[in-house]
Coordinates of C-alpha atoms in Angstrom, one line a residue:
M1 CA -42.9 -24.6 4.6
L2 CA -41.9 -21.8 6.7
K3 CA -39.0 -21.0 4.8
A4 CA -41.4 -20.2 1.8
L5 CA -43.7 -17.9 4.0
F6 CA -40.9 -15.4 4.3
A7 CA -41.0 -14.7 0.3
R8 CA -43.7 -12.3 0.6
K9 CA -43.5 -11.0 -3.0
K10 CA -41.2 -13.2 -4.9
S11 CA -38.7 -11.7 -7.0
S12 CA -38.5 -12.9 -10.6
R13 CA -34.6 -12.7 -10.1
P14 CA -32.9 -14.2 -7.2
F15 CA -30.4 -12.0 -5.5
K16 CA -27.4 -14.3 -6.2
D17 CA -27.4 -13.9 -9.9
Y18 CA -27.5 -10.2 -9.1
H19 CA -24.4 -10.6 -6.8
S20 CA -22.3 -12.5 -9.0
E21 CA -22.9 -9.7 -11.9
W22 CA -21.9 -7.2 -9.3
F23 CA -18.7 -9.1 -8.0
N24 CA -17.8 -9.8 -11.7
T25 CA -18.2 -6.0 -12.2
L26 CA -16.1 -5.2 -9.1
K27 CA -13.3 -7.9 -9.8
N28 CA -13.0 -7.6 -13.5
T29 CA -13.6 -3.8 -14.1
L30 CA -13.9 -1.2 -11.1
L31 CA -11.1 -2.7 -9.1
P32 CA -8.6 -2.7 -12.2
L33 CA -9.6 0.9 -13.0
L34 CA -8.7 2.0 -9.6
R35 CA -5.6 0.2 -9.5
S36 CA -4.5 2.0 -12.5
S37 CA -5.2 5.4 -11.3
I38 CA -3.5 4.8 -7.9
S39 CA -0.2 3.4 -9.5
G40 CA -0.4 6.2 -11.9
S41 CA -1.9 8.9 -9.6
V42 CA -3.6 10.2 -12.6
P43 CA -6.4 13.1 -12.5
T44 CA -9.4 10.3 -13.0
L45 CA -8.3 9.0 -9.5
S46 CA -11.4 10.8 -7.9
T47 CA -13.7 9.4 -10.4
H48 CA -12.9 5.9 -10.3
V49 CA -13.0 6.3 -6.6
E50 CA -16.6 7.8 -6.7
M51 CA -17.4 4.7 -8.9
L52 CA -16.4 2.0 -6.8
H53 CA -18.1 3.6 -3.8
Q54 CA -21.3 4.0 -5.6
H55 CA -20.7 0.4 -6.6
F56 CA -21.0 -0.4 -3.0
Q57 CA -24.0 1.7 -2.5
S58 CA -26.0 0.3 -5.3
Y59 CA -25.4 -3.2 -4.1
Y60 CA -26.8 -2.6 -0.9
E61 CA -29.8 -0.7 -2.5
A62 CA -30.2 -4.0 -4.3
L63 CA -29.7 -6.0 -1.0
D64 CA -33.0 -3.6 0.4
L65 CA -35.0 -4.8 -2.3
A66 CA -33.8 -8.7 -1.9
A67 CA -35.0 -8.3 1.8
S68 CA -38.2 -6.9 0.9
H69 CA -39.2 -9.5 -1.7
D70 CA -37.8 -12.5 -0.3
V71 CA -35.5 -12.4 3.0
S72 CA -35.0 -15.9 3.2
Q73 CA -32.3 -15.3 0.3
L74 CA -30.3 -13.4 3.1
L75 CA -31.5 -15.7 6.2
F76 CA -30.5 -18.9 4.3
P77 CA -27.7 -17.5 2.0
Y78 CA -27.1 -21.1 0.2
W79 CA -25.1 -19.5 -2.5
R80 CA -22.2 -18.2 -0.3
N81 CA -19.1 -20.0 -0.1
S82 CA -17.4 -21.1 3.2
L83 CA -15.0 -18.2 3.5
E84 CA -17.9 -15.8 3.1
K85 CA -20.2 -17.0 5.6
P86 CA -18.1 -16.1 8.8
F87 CA -18.1 -12.6 8.0
L88 CA -21.9 -12.3 7.4
W89 CA -24.0 -10.4 9.5
L90 CA -27.7 -9.9 8.7
G91 CA -27.1 -10.4 4.9
D92 CA -23.9 -9.2 4.0
L93 CA -20.3 -7.8 5.5
H94 CA -20.7 -6.5 9.4
P95 CA -19.8 -2.9 9.4
Y96 CA -17.1 -3.8 12.0
L97 CA -15.3 -5.0 9.1
F98 CA -15.3 -1.4 7.4
T99 CA -13.8 0.4 10.8
N100 CA -11.3 -2.6 11.2
L101 CA -10.1 -2.1 7.7
L102 CA -9.7 1.8 8.1
R103 CA -7.9 1.2 11.6
S104 CA -5.5 -1.2 9.7
F105 CA -4.5 1.7 7.8
L106 CA -4.2 4.1 11.1
E107 CA -2.3 1.4 13.1
D108 CA 0.1 0.7 10.0
T109 CA 1.2 4.4 10.0
D110 CA 1.5 4.1 13.9
E111 CA 3.9 1.0 13.4
E112 CA 6.2 2.1 10.6
E113 CA 9.4 4.1 11.3
E114 CA 8.9 8.0 12.0
E115 CA 10.3 10.2 9.6
T116 CA 10.4 13.8 9.4
E117 CA 8.9 16.2 6.5
D118 CA 12.4 17.3 5.9
E119 CA 13.7 14.1 4.7
F120 CA 11.2 14.1 1.5
N121 CA 11.1 17.9 0.8
D122 CA 13.8 17.3 -1.9
D123 CA 11.9 17.8 -5.1
V124 CA 14.3 15.2 -6.9
V125 CA 13.1 12.7 -4.2
R126 CA 9.7 13.3 -4.7
E127 CA 9.9 13.3 -8.5
N128 CA 11.5 10.1 -8.5
Y129 CA 9.7 8.2 -5.6
K130 CA 7.5 6.6 -8.2
Y131 CA 10.3 4.9 -10.0
L132 CA 12.0 4.3 -6.8
F133 CA 9.4 2.4 -5.1
D134 CA 6.8 1.8 -7.7
K135 CA 4.0 3.8 -6.5
P136 CA 3.5 7.5 -6.5
W137 CA 4.4 10.1 -4.1
E138 CA 0.8 11.3 -3.0
V139 CA -0.1 7.7 -2.4
A140 CA 2.9 6.4 -0.5
M141 CA 2.4 9.5 2.1
A142 CA -1.5 9.2 1.6
W143 CA -1.5 7.6 5.3
K144 CA 1.3 9.4 6.9
N145 CA 0.4 11.4 9.7
P146 CA -3.6 11.2 9.5
S147 CA -5.2 14.1 10.5
S148 CA -6.8 14.8 14.2
N149 CA -10.0 15.1 12.5
L150 CA -9.6 11.9 10.6
T151 CA -9.0 10.2 13.8
T152 CA -11.9 12.1 15.9
R153 CA -14.3 10.8 12.9
V154 CA -13.2 7.3 13.2
D155 CA -13.7 7.3 17.1
Q156 CA -17.0 8.8 16.6
I157 CA -18.0 6.0 13.9
E158 CA -16.9 3.2 16.0
C159 CA -18.5 4.7 19.2
G160 CA -21.9 5.1 17.3
L161 CA -21.5 1.2 16.1
R162 CA -21.2 0.0 19.6
L163 CA -24.2 1.6 20.4
M164 CA -26.3 0.4 17.1
V165 CA -24.9 -3.1 16.6
P166 CA -26.1 -4.6 19.9
A167 CA -29.6 -2.9 19.9
L168 CA -30.0 -4.3 16.6
V169 CA -28.7 -7.5 17.2
D170 CA -31.6 -8.0 20.2
R171 CA -34.3 -6.9 17.9
V172 CA -33.3 -9.8 15.8
R173 CA -33.2 -12.3 18.8
N174 CA -36.4 -11.1 19.8
A175 CA -38.4 -11.2 16.5
Q176 CA -36.9 -14.7 15.9
A177 CA -37.9 -16.0 19.3
G178 CA -41.3 -14.6 19.3
L179 CA -41.7 -16.1 15.8
V180 CA -40.7 -19.8 16.9
E181 CA -42.8 -19.2 20.1
R182 CA -46.1 -18.3 18.3
V183 CA -45.7 -20.9 15.8
A184 CA -44.6 -23.5 18.5
E185 CA -47.6 -22.6 20.4
D186 CA -50.1 -22.9 17.5
W187 CA -48.9 -26.0 16.1
V188 CA -49.5 -27.5 19.4
W189 CA -53.1 -25.9 19.7
Y190 CA -53.9 -27.6 16.4
Q191 CA -52.3 -30.8 17.2
G192 CA -50.2 -31.1 14.3
R193 CA -53.1 -30.8 11.7
K194 CA -51.1 -28.9 8.8
E195 CA -54.4 -27.7 7.1
A196 CA -56.0 -26.5 9.9
A197 CA -52.7 -24.8 11.4
R198 CA -51.3 -23.2 8.4
P199 CA -53.7 -20.0 8.4
V200 CA -52.9 -19.1 11.8
I201 CA -49.0 -20.0 11.4
V202 CA -49.2 -17.8 8.2
E203 CA -50.4 -14.8 10.1
A204 CA -47.9 -15.3 12.7
V205 CA -45.0 -15.1 10.1
E206 CA -46.4 -12.4 8.6
A207 CA -46.8 -10.3 11.8
E208 CA -43.3 -11.2 13.1
I209 CA -41.4 -10.8 9.4
E210 CA -41.9 -7.2 9.2
E211 CA -39.6 -7.0 12.3
M212 CA -37.1 -9.0 10.6
V213 CA -37.2 -7.3 7.3
S214 CA -37.0 -3.8 9.3
A215 CA -34.0 -4.9 11.0
F216 CA -32.2 -5.9 7.5
L217 CA -32.9 -2.9 6.1
D218 CA -31.3 -0.8 9.0
A219 CA -28.4 -3.0 8.9
N220 CA -28.1 -2.1 5.3
R221 CA -28.6 1.3 6.5
M222 CA -25.7 1.3 8.9
R223 CA -23.5 -0.3 6.2
R224 CA -24.3 2.5 3.7
S225 CA -23.7 5.2 6.3
V226 CA -20.6 4.1 7.7
L227 CA -19.1 3.3 4.1
A228 CA -20.3 6.8 3.1
E229 CA -18.9 8.5 6.3
I230 CA -15.5 7.0 5.5
I231 CA -15.2 7.9 2.3
S232 CA -16.3 11.6 3.3
A233 CA -13.6 11.7 6.0
T234 CA -11.1 10.7 4.0
S235 CA -8.5 12.1 1.0
V236 CA -8.9 11.0 -2.3
Y237 CA -5.8 9.0 -1.7
Q238 CA -6.9 7.5 1.2
G239 CA -10.2 6.8 0.1
A240 CA -8.8 5.0 -3.1
L241 CA -6.3 2.6 -0.7
F242 CA -9.3 2.0 1.4
L243 CA -11.5 1.0 -1.2
E244 CA -9.0 -1.2 -3.2
G245 CA -8.5 -2.9 0.6
L246 CA -12.2 -3.6 0.7
A247 CA -12.4 -4.6 -2.9
Q248 CA -9.5 -7.0 -2.9
F249 CA -10.9 -8.6 0.5
L250 CA -13.8 -9.6 -1.2
V251 CA -12.1 -11.0 -4.3
G252 CA -10.0 -12.9 -2.0
L253 CA -12.9 -14.5 -0.5
R254 CA -13.8 -16.0 -3.8
D255 CA -10.4 -17.0 -4.8
P256 CA -10.2 -20.7 -6.0
Q257 CA -7.0 -21.7 -4.8
L258 CA -7.6 -20.2 -1.0
L259 CA -11.2 -21.7 -0.9
A260 CA -9.9 -24.9 -1.8
Q261 CA -7.1 -24.5 1.0
F262 CA -9.7 -23.6 3.7
E263 CA -12.1 -26.2 2.6
S264 CA -9.3 -28.7 2.7
C265 CA -8.5 -27.3 6.5
Q266 CA -12.1 -27.8 7.5
M267 CA -12.2 -31.7 6.0
R268 CA -9.1 -32.3 8.2
L269 CA -10.2 -30.7 11.4
N270 CA -13.8 -32.4 11.1
K271 CA -12.3 -36.0 10.1
P272 CA -12.8 -38.1 13.2
S273 CA -9.3 -39.2 14.9
R274 CA -8.5 -42.9 15.5
I275 CA -7.1 -43.6 19.0
A276 CA -5.5 -46.4 19.8
L277 CA -6.8 -48.4 23.0

């Protein structure tokens, strides 16, 4: 009964259906287009970067609508697989994942062998780089010596998340605790008589669910903002590699072979061992 009460305005289309179509477009259309542009360093690269960025933004707009109509789709995402669920936070990816992915590019740059610009100034080397290393010069050098403006902006984004994420977690925890407390009190007061308790419980749920939905919307706003700030702070080549990595991560979470291996490991871990006496 309680789960059903979360559906304030039941949507005619389950969010899992939208997500399936969105994911297929990401995997089969937008990611291949971006990769093709990256490998060829074609003039349409900026267009394909923006297309993929907007694809993510439209997804979070749809997630807003899903939370407003039926937040139980996000609170109880039965349609997510066992690889995806550990990365979910308030309905979707944790915003830390965006900044951690961005940091991975910056840290890879720090760990690479240092090379001077003079070593790459030869026009012949630049012209033949793609044929030698199977990637355009601009892509290969995208994360070489990132600007101080970029690293400063990343620090600012991470600082903002460290302030906002705990506050949002507290809001959700308090809303959930308040809901459980009020429902339990009303159920005891009416001595378990369902029909008598139902109107009061419904009123309690409606009062508390507003805060839950608000928290979900704020989490989405945070995800959209972080993603937009990253794309704004990076160059077109940096943004392309970042979005490629993010998209590939999502595709990997739904890889049948990887999922089967993961679930096989879970089964072995959960299988009770026999202890010889």
